[in-house]
Short mmCIF file of C-alpha atoms in Angstrom, two decimals:
data_model
loop_
_atom_site.label_atom_id
_atom_site.label_comp_id
_atom_site.label_asym_id
_atom_site.label_seq_id
_atom_site.Cartn_x
_atom_site.Cartn_y
_atom_site.Cartn_z
CA MET A 28 106.45 130.42 108.54
CA THR A 29 107.06 130.40 112.26
CA ARG A 30 107.69 133.78 113.85
CA GLY A 31 108.95 134.54 117.32
CA VAL A 32 111.50 136.54 119.27
CA PRO A 33 114.85 134.75 119.34
CA PRO A 34 116.60 133.84 122.56
CA ARG A 35 118.84 136.52 124.04
CA ALA A 36 117.46 139.19 121.71
CA PRO A 37 117.59 142.68 123.24
CA ARG A 38 114.29 144.34 124.08
CA THR A 39 114.80 146.90 121.32
CA LEU A 40 114.31 144.16 118.74
CA ALA A 41 110.69 143.72 119.81
CA LEU A 42 109.69 147.37 119.44
CA LEU A 43 107.05 148.51 116.98
CA VAL A 44 106.90 152.26 116.39
CA LEU A 45 104.39 153.63 113.88
CA ALA A 46 104.72 155.99 110.90
CA GLY A 47 108.03 157.73 110.54
CA GLY A 48 109.72 155.48 113.05
CA LEU A 49 111.06 151.99 113.44
CA ALA A 50 108.94 148.92 112.82
CA CYS A 51 110.73 145.82 114.00
CA GLY A 52 109.62 142.59 112.39
CA ALA A 53 109.88 139.61 114.66
CA CYS A 54 112.75 137.25 114.17
CA THR A 55 111.95 134.79 111.40
CA THR A 56 112.90 131.14 111.56
CA PRO A 57 112.99 129.22 108.24
CA GLY A 58 110.03 126.92 107.83
CA GLY A 59 107.47 125.59 105.41
CA ALA A 60 107.74 122.42 103.37
CA PRO A 61 109.45 122.74 99.99
CA ARG A 62 107.65 121.63 96.84
CA ALA A 63 108.21 117.94 96.27
CA SER A 64 109.02 118.52 92.57
CA VAL A 65 112.22 120.41 93.40
CA PRO A 66 115.27 118.50 94.69
CA VAL A 67 116.12 119.81 98.13
CA ALA A 68 119.47 119.59 99.86
CA ALA A 69 119.52 119.49 103.65
CA PRO A 70 120.61 122.79 105.23
CA VAL A 71 124.10 122.89 106.67
CA PRO A 72 123.86 123.66 110.40
CA ALA A 73 126.03 126.28 112.06
CA PRO A 74 129.12 124.88 113.79
CA ALA A 75 128.46 124.19 117.47
CA SER A 76 131.26 126.58 118.44
CA THR A 77 129.79 129.56 116.57
CA PRO A 78 129.18 132.39 119.05
CA VAL A 79 125.66 133.80 119.32
CA LEU A 80 125.50 137.11 117.49
CA VAL A 81 122.60 139.57 117.76
CA PRO A 82 122.51 142.80 115.74
CA ASP A 83 122.43 146.10 117.60
CA ALA A 84 118.95 147.35 116.65
CA VAL A 85 119.39 150.77 118.23
CA ARG A 86 122.64 151.45 116.38
CA ILE A 87 121.19 150.21 113.10
CA ALA A 88 118.08 152.37 113.47
CA ALA A 89 120.14 155.46 114.22
CA ARG A 90 122.37 154.97 111.17
CA VAL A 91 119.46 154.25 108.82
CA ARG A 92 117.52 157.32 110.00
CA GLU A 93 120.62 159.49 109.65
CA VAL A 94 121.21 158.43 106.05
CA MET A 95 117.52 158.67 105.15
CA ALA A 96 117.31 162.23 106.41
CA ARG A 97 120.43 163.33 104.57
CA GLU A 98 119.50 161.62 101.29
CA GLN A 99 115.78 162.53 101.31
CA VAL A 100 114.63 158.92 101.41
CA PRO A 101 110.88 158.65 102.16
CA GLY A 102 110.91 155.06 103.36
CA ALA A 103 113.26 152.14 103.88
CA SER A 104 113.50 148.66 105.30
CA ILE A 105 116.49 146.61 106.37
CA ALA A 106 116.93 142.99 107.41
CA VAL A 107 119.78 141.10 109.00
CA ALA A 108 120.28 137.34 108.89
CA VAL A 109 122.64 135.58 111.28
CA ASP A 110 122.75 131.79 111.19
CA ASP A 111 119.13 130.60 111.27
CA ARG A 112 117.52 133.83 112.49
CA THR A 113 116.49 137.04 110.77
CA TRP A 114 115.50 140.47 112.02
CA SER A 115 113.78 143.13 109.96
CA TRP A 116 112.99 146.79 110.58
CA ALA A 117 111.11 149.48 108.70
CA PHE A 118 111.37 153.26 108.62
CA GLY A 119 109.46 156.19 107.19
CA VAL A 120 106.63 156.10 104.68
CA ALA A 121 105.90 153.87 101.69
CA ASP A 122 103.73 156.50 100.01
CA LEU A 123 104.29 160.21 100.64
CA GLU A 124 100.89 161.23 99.28
CA HIS A 125 98.90 158.95 101.57
CA ARG A 126 101.42 158.80 104.44
CA VAL A 127 101.33 155.01 104.51
CA PRO A 128 104.06 153.75 106.86
CA VAL A 129 106.67 151.28 105.71
CA THR A 130 106.42 147.92 107.43
CA PRO A 131 108.64 144.83 107.07
CA ARG A 132 106.02 143.63 104.56
CA THR A 133 106.42 146.64 102.22
CA ARG A 134 107.51 145.57 98.75
CA PHE A 135 110.23 147.64 97.07
CA ARG A 136 111.73 147.53 93.60
CA VAL A 137 114.98 145.62 94.01
CA GLY A 138 116.40 146.24 90.52
CA SER A 139 119.35 144.05 89.63
CA VAL A 140 119.18 142.08 92.87
CA SER A 141 116.66 140.22 90.71
CA LYS A 142 119.69 138.64 88.97
CA SER A 143 120.70 136.95 92.22
CA LEU A 144 117.19 135.56 92.62
CA THR A 145 117.15 134.37 89.01
CA ALA A 146 120.50 132.69 89.62
CA GLY A 147 118.95 130.54 92.34
CA ALA A 148 116.24 129.23 90.02
CA LEU A 149 118.86 128.74 87.30
CA GLY A 150 120.87 126.65 89.75
CA THR A 151 117.97 124.24 90.23
CA LEU A 152 117.70 123.78 86.45
CA VAL A 153 121.42 123.02 86.30
CA ALA A 154 121.18 120.62 89.25
CA ASP A 155 118.52 118.45 87.60
CA GLY A 156 120.12 118.54 84.14
CA THR A 157 117.49 120.75 82.52
CA VAL A 158 120.10 123.41 81.68
CA ASP A 159 123.80 123.17 80.85
CA LEU A 160 125.58 126.39 81.79
CA ASP A 161 128.39 125.63 79.36
CA ALA A 162 126.12 125.03 76.40
CA PRO A 163 125.86 127.75 73.75
CA LEU A 164 122.88 130.05 73.93
CA THR A 165 121.76 128.79 70.53
CA ARG A 166 120.94 125.36 72.02
CA TYR A 167 118.00 127.05 73.75
CA LEU A 168 117.51 130.03 71.45
CA PRO A 169 118.30 128.86 67.90
CA GLU A 170 116.91 132.04 66.38
CA TYR A 171 119.62 134.17 68.03
CA PRO A 172 120.64 136.39 65.10
CA LEU A 173 124.44 136.60 65.56
CA ALA A 174 125.51 133.23 64.22
CA ALA A 175 129.22 133.92 64.66
CA HIS A 176 128.81 135.07 68.25
CA ARG A 177 128.24 131.97 70.38
CA PRO A 178 128.25 132.83 74.09
CA THR A 179 127.46 130.15 76.65
CA LEU A 180 124.88 130.62 79.37
CA ARG A 181 127.69 130.82 81.91
CA GLN A 182 129.31 133.67 79.98
CA LEU A 183 125.98 135.49 79.78
CA ALA A 184 125.42 135.00 83.50
CA THR A 185 128.91 136.23 84.45
CA HIS A 186 128.92 139.29 82.14
CA THR A 187 131.68 137.90 79.93
CA ALA A 188 129.56 137.29 76.82
CA GLY A 189 130.11 140.66 75.11
CA ILE A 190 126.44 141.70 75.28
CA ARG A 191 125.93 145.41 75.81
CA HIS A 192 124.15 147.03 78.75
CA TYR A 193 121.50 149.76 78.45
CA VAL A 194 122.44 152.16 75.62
CA PRO A 195 121.07 154.72 75.84
CA ALA A 196 120.36 154.69 79.56
CA SER A 197 116.71 155.48 78.78
CA GLU A 198 116.28 151.82 77.76
CA SER A 199 116.01 151.06 81.46
CA ALA A 200 112.92 153.32 81.58
CA SER A 201 110.86 151.45 79.02
CA VAL A 202 107.12 152.13 79.13
CA HIS A 203 106.22 149.46 76.58
CA ARG A 204 104.31 146.39 77.70
CA TYR A 205 105.89 143.22 76.31
CA PRO A 206 103.69 140.12 76.25
CA SER A 207 106.73 137.88 76.77
CA LEU A 208 110.44 138.08 77.48
CA ALA A 209 111.24 136.83 73.99
CA ASP A 210 109.27 139.70 72.48
CA ALA A 211 111.65 142.17 74.14
CA LEU A 212 114.90 140.64 72.83
CA PRO A 213 114.97 142.60 69.54
CA MET A 214 115.66 145.69 71.66
CA PHE A 215 119.32 144.68 71.70
CA TRP A 216 120.13 141.20 70.43
CA ALA A 217 121.16 142.08 66.88
CA ASP A 218 123.61 144.79 68.01
CA PRO A 219 127.31 144.07 67.40
CA PRO A 220 128.97 142.30 70.34
CA LEU A 221 131.45 144.29 72.40
CA PHE A 222 134.03 141.50 72.33
CA ALA A 223 134.40 137.78 71.72
CA PRO A 224 132.79 135.67 74.46
CA GLY A 225 135.08 135.01 77.41
CA THR A 226 137.76 137.53 76.47
CA ASP A 227 136.61 140.51 78.56
CA ALA A 228 133.90 141.57 81.02
CA HIS A 229 131.13 144.12 80.72
CA TYR A 230 128.12 144.30 83.02
CA SER A 231 124.92 143.62 81.08
CA SER A 232 121.30 143.33 82.15
CA HIS A 233 120.38 142.38 78.60
CA ALA A 234 122.58 139.28 78.92
CA TRP A 235 120.46 138.14 81.85
CA ASN A 236 117.28 138.58 79.82
CA LEU A 237 118.76 136.11 77.33
CA VAL A 238 119.42 133.76 80.25
CA GLY A 239 115.79 134.12 81.32
CA VAL A 240 114.47 133.18 77.88
CA ALA A 241 116.84 130.19 77.78
CA MET A 242 115.44 129.08 81.15
CA GLU A 243 111.91 129.34 79.76
CA ARG A 244 112.75 127.32 76.66
CA ALA A 245 114.57 124.60 78.60
CA SER A 246 111.87 124.19 81.25
CA GLY A 247 108.77 124.78 79.14
CA ARG A 248 107.50 127.29 81.73
CA ASP A 249 107.08 131.04 81.48
CA PHE A 250 109.52 132.94 83.62
CA PRO A 251 107.29 134.09 86.52
CA ALA A 252 105.83 130.58 86.92
CA LEU A 253 109.29 129.02 86.75
CA MET A 254 110.59 131.33 89.47
CA GLN A 255 107.62 130.58 91.71
CA GLU A 256 107.93 126.81 91.29
CA ARG A 257 111.71 126.56 91.45
CA LEU A 258 112.72 129.18 94.01
CA LEU A 259 110.14 131.46 95.59
CA GLY A 260 107.68 128.76 96.61
CA PRO A 261 110.19 126.25 97.98
CA LEU A 262 111.98 128.92 100.05
CA GLY A 263 108.79 130.60 101.26
CA LEU A 264 109.63 133.97 99.67
CA GLY A 265 105.99 135.05 99.60
CA ALA A 266 106.65 138.78 99.29
CA THR A 267 108.80 138.45 96.16
CA VAL A 268 106.85 138.96 92.92
CA ILE A 269 107.30 140.48 89.48
CA ASP A 270 106.70 144.24 89.37
CA ASP A 271 103.64 143.96 87.14
CA VAL A 272 102.32 147.52 86.77
CA ALA A 273 98.86 146.27 85.80
CA ALA A 274 98.43 144.02 88.81
CA VAL A 275 97.06 145.01 92.20
CA ILE A 276 99.92 144.07 94.51
CA PRO A 277 99.36 144.50 98.26
CA ASP A 278 102.05 146.41 100.17
CA ARG A 279 103.76 147.74 97.02
CA ALA A 280 105.56 150.98 97.85
CA ARG A 281 105.13 154.20 95.89
CA PHE A 282 108.38 155.10 94.15
CA HIS A 283 110.08 158.49 94.38
CA HIS A 284 112.75 160.68 92.83
CA VAL A 285 114.45 163.92 93.86
CA ASP A 286 114.46 166.44 91.01
CA GLU A 287 117.11 169.02 90.11
CA GLY A 288 115.45 171.55 92.40
CA GLY A 289 115.71 169.21 95.40
CA ARG A 290 111.99 168.39 95.47
CA THR A 291 110.86 164.84 96.17
CA VAL A 292 108.48 163.83 93.37
CA ASN A 293 106.86 160.65 92.14
CA ALA A 294 109.15 158.54 89.97
CA GLU A 295 108.37 158.29 86.28
CA TYR A 296 106.22 155.46 84.96
CA VAL A 297 108.13 152.35 83.89
CA ASP A 298 107.08 148.90 82.69
CA ASN A 299 109.65 146.25 83.61
CA SER A 300 108.10 143.45 81.55
CA TYR A 301 111.16 143.38 79.29
CA LYS A 302 113.52 142.48 82.13
CA TRP A 303 111.93 140.27 84.77
CA PRO A 304 115.12 138.13 85.11
CA ALA A 305 117.55 141.05 85.14
CA GLY A 306 115.77 143.68 87.19
CA GLY A 307 112.02 143.26 87.35
CA TYR A 308 111.20 142.01 90.84
CA LEU A 309 109.59 143.48 93.93
CA SER A 310 110.68 142.11 97.28
CA THR A 311 111.25 142.90 100.93
CA PRO A 312 114.59 142.93 102.72
CA ALA A 313 113.15 140.19 104.95
CA ASP A 314 112.65 137.94 101.91
CA LEU A 315 116.10 138.81 100.55
CA ALA A 316 117.72 137.97 103.87
CA ARG A 317 115.83 134.68 103.94
CA TYR A 318 117.18 133.96 100.44
CA ALA A 319 120.71 134.69 101.62
CA GLN A 320 120.16 132.18 104.42
CA ALA A 321 119.27 129.57 101.83
CA VAL A 322 122.59 130.26 100.11
CA TYR A 323 124.79 129.90 103.16
CA ARG A 324 122.71 127.04 104.58
CA GLY A 325 122.99 125.14 101.28
CA GLU A 326 119.25 124.80 100.75
CA LEU A 327 117.88 123.60 97.39
CA LEU A 328 121.32 123.19 95.76
CA GLY A 329 123.58 122.00 98.56
CA ARG A 330 126.71 123.92 99.46
CA ALA A 331 128.57 122.58 96.42
CA GLY A 332 125.80 123.80 94.12
CA TRP A 333 125.82 127.31 95.55
CA ASP A 334 129.62 127.38 95.58
CA SER A 335 129.63 126.64 91.86
CA LEU A 336 127.35 129.61 91.21
CA LEU A 337 129.51 131.86 93.39
CA ARG A 338 132.69 130.96 91.52
CA THR A 339 133.87 134.08 89.68
CA ALA A 340 134.71 134.16 86.01
CA ARG A 341 138.33 134.56 84.98
CA LEU A 342 139.68 135.93 81.75
CA PRO A 343 142.27 134.08 79.65
CA ASP A 344 145.09 135.99 81.36
CA GLY A 345 143.85 134.85 84.79
CA THR A 346 142.22 138.14 85.78
CA ASP A 347 139.39 137.64 88.26
CA THR A 348 136.41 139.60 86.97
CA GLY A 349 134.59 139.63 90.32
CA PHE A 350 131.46 138.43 88.47
CA ALA A 351 129.90 135.16 89.59
CA VAL A 352 126.60 133.72 88.33
CA GLY A 353 124.15 136.38 89.49
CA TRP A 354 126.45 137.83 92.14
CA PHE A 355 129.50 140.00 92.64
CA ASP A 356 132.11 138.16 94.68
CA PHE A 357 135.00 140.23 96.01
CA VAL A 358 137.69 138.00 97.49
CA PRO A 359 140.48 139.45 99.66
CA ARG A 360 143.74 139.96 97.80
CA ALA A 361 142.22 138.97 94.45
CA THR A 362 143.34 140.80 91.34
CA LEU A 363 140.04 142.32 90.30
CA LEU A 364 139.14 143.66 86.91
CA VAL A 365 137.26 146.91 87.50
CA PRO A 366 133.97 146.06 85.79
CA ARG A 367 132.97 148.52 83.12
CA GLY A 368 129.35 149.55 82.79
CA ARG A 369 128.74 149.93 86.53
CA LEU A 370 128.09 153.25 88.24
CA ARG A 371 131.25 154.39 90.05
CA ALA A 372 132.61 150.84 90.08
CA ASP A 373 136.10 152.27 89.70
CA ASP A 374 135.72 153.77 93.18
CA VAL A 375 133.72 150.97 94.77
CA ALA A 376 135.79 147.91 93.84
CA PRO A 377 139.09 149.05 95.40
CA ALA A 378 137.32 150.33 98.52
CA VAL A 379 135.43 147.08 99.06
CA ARG A 380 138.55 145.04 98.40
CA THR A 381 140.53 147.07 100.92
CA LEU A 382 137.93 146.71 103.66
CA CYS A 383 137.41 143.01 102.94
CA ASP A 384 141.16 142.52 103.20
CA ALA A 385 141.08 144.18 106.63
CA LEU A 386 138.25 141.88 107.74
CA GLY A 387 139.88 138.81 106.19
CA THR A 388 136.73 137.65 104.44
CA ARG A 389 135.00 137.81 101.08
CA LEU A 390 131.94 139.84 100.21
CA VAL A 391 129.24 138.29 98.04
CA PHE A 392 126.62 140.84 97.03
CA HIS A 393 124.46 142.45 94.41
CA SER A 394 123.28 146.00 93.94
CA GLY A 395 119.93 147.02 92.51
CA SER A 396 118.87 150.34 91.03
CA ALA A 397 115.41 150.89 89.57
CA MET A 398 113.04 153.71 88.77
CA GLY A 399 112.20 155.11 92.19
CA GLY A 400 113.92 152.43 94.23
CA GLU A 401 117.21 150.80 95.18
CA ALA A 402 118.26 147.67 97.04
CA HIS A 403 121.33 145.72 98.15
CA LEU A 404 121.94 142.20 99.38
CA LEU A 405 125.29 141.50 101.08
CA LEU A 406 126.36 138.05 102.19
CA SER A 407 129.24 136.32 103.97
CA PRO A 408 128.76 132.60 103.34
CA GLU A 409 131.68 131.71 105.60
CA HIS A 410 130.32 133.68 108.57
CA ARG A 411 126.62 132.95 107.82
CA ILE A 412 125.70 136.64 107.90
CA ALA A 413 123.65 138.70 105.45
CA VAL A 414 122.29 142.24 105.27
CA ALA A 415 119.52 143.37 102.92
CA ILE A 416 118.24 146.91 102.46
CA ALA A 417 115.75 148.62 100.15
CA TRP A 418 114.24 152.09 99.89
CA ASN A 419 111.82 154.00 97.69
CA ARG A 420 113.93 156.68 96.03
CA ASP A 421 116.50 156.39 93.29
CA GLU A 422 119.97 157.73 92.41
CA ARG A 423 121.57 157.09 95.78
CA GLN A 424 122.78 153.56 95.06
CA TRP A 425 126.26 153.80 96.52
CA ARG A 426 125.12 155.73 99.58
CA GLN A 427 122.84 152.80 100.29
CA PHE A 428 125.63 150.34 99.62
CA ALA A 429 127.92 152.15 102.07
CA LEU A 430 125.24 151.94 104.78
CA ALA A 431 124.60 148.24 104.20
CA PHE A 432 128.32 147.53 104.01
CA GLU A 433 128.96 149.27 107.32
CA ILE A 434 126.35 147.13 109.09
CA TRP A 435 127.55 143.93 107.37
CA ALA A 436 131.20 144.61 108.13
CA GLU A 437 130.59 145.25 111.82
CA LEU A 438 128.68 141.98 112.15
CA VAL A 439 131.38 140.05 110.29
CA ALA A 440 134.09 141.62 112.45
CA ALA A 441 132.17 140.70 115.59
CA ARG A 442 131.65 137.13 114.43
CA ALA A 443 135.30 136.77 113.39
CA ALA A 444 136.51 138.08 116.73
CA GLY A 445 133.92 136.23 118.77
CA ALA A 446 133.12 139.54 120.46
CA PRO A 447 131.70 142.96 119.63
CA ALA A 448 133.70 144.88 117.04
CA SER A 449 136.50 147.03 118.39
CA PRO A 450 136.21 150.83 118.10
CA GLU A 451 138.93 150.73 115.44
CA VAL A 452 137.01 148.31 113.23
CA ALA A 453 133.74 150.13 113.84
CA GLY A 454 135.37 153.41 112.92
CA GLN A 455 136.84 151.92 109.77
CA CYS A 456 133.44 150.62 108.71
CA ALA A 457 131.73 153.90 109.54
CA ALA A 458 134.19 155.59 107.19
CA ALA A 459 132.89 153.58 104.25
CA GLU A 460 130.81 156.47 102.92
CA ARG A 461 133.84 158.73 102.88
CA VAL A 462 135.74 156.06 100.95
CA PHE A 463 133.05 156.01 98.29
CA GLY A 464 132.90 159.82 98.04
CA PRO A 465 129.97 162.04 97.06
CA VAL A 466 127.51 160.75 94.50
CA SER A 467 125.85 163.17 92.12
CA PRO A 468 122.22 162.61 91.11
#
């Protein structure tokens, strides 16, 4: 990939400060030839009238450091994509024991942001006819044990299939090594469904593991290979890999937790082999921002293909669930069902909707929470702006979201106005954390 400093970038974007400070990755321009075996749609260029927009690196660094200090975050990285350019910065340490600094290459656990990545590969299978989203799961997984419960892949991917989430929560901390995704399905798949497919919504990582096995069966490829061939390779996402605890993975962060006494400790051991599609990936914010570019540029699937994935599911009474295929999509003035099964979603959904109404745009995003790490990817397809953030401590998911949302909202406001955000809009966005309220560990 070609790297260089973009035109008109402020000098602060070229700084590189070592451990404990700000490491600014150079602006990244998309490049690299896609694999010939994957159909590729030409990127959609930015309109000629789109004003040049450069993120304020100094302001971003100050806000990230402030939140990190308050929330006891050892290390973090953030990336911003605007049109065809990306910027990435890094803060703090990747490993407290060895004092290894975070760089833009540091790989973090991104948790359920993995679903958004999986959705991209799923989209390529749909585009070439390998997978039918509206086919029943049993077409690809005939041994599914609940014969009377026939969800489609689309219902699984939009959390409307009636599959439960982690119960108990300790399921998400599995230490068992599964040789394949299919071997992990008995953890949940015979449990009674929560409701008939398509009649309600309930967030479920297990549903996405069923999607992953269906993708394997349809393509004849194991999931990590499928992801590499269909998505990661063609888009040049070289830092994005499965979080294989047995593998030696360069630049993998050490993961941390803050205990009841307020001490920062190493996170507990976890083996994510049961949930690669739903929450098992390592990545960098730089890679996530590059992926967001592919979405708004229409790469691989074309704009129509991505738009179909970003279309939210509706219930029979017309209620918009806010769940798209691998994404949350909050549209201004939509009647949103508050999704059950999500941490503090009852507070987050109205707050996001209110602020998106004020900005006059939609927010496409996904959150990720993992053992010792958290991540967010926020996207405005209409404004061609994305923000990605990851850090190496857990249980501060909505604090991280509020920070990412503030940065995203200011950029969107500036793009919409064709000028820097007004103090009123900036103040409204800075108040996002107060809207979300305190979060208990």
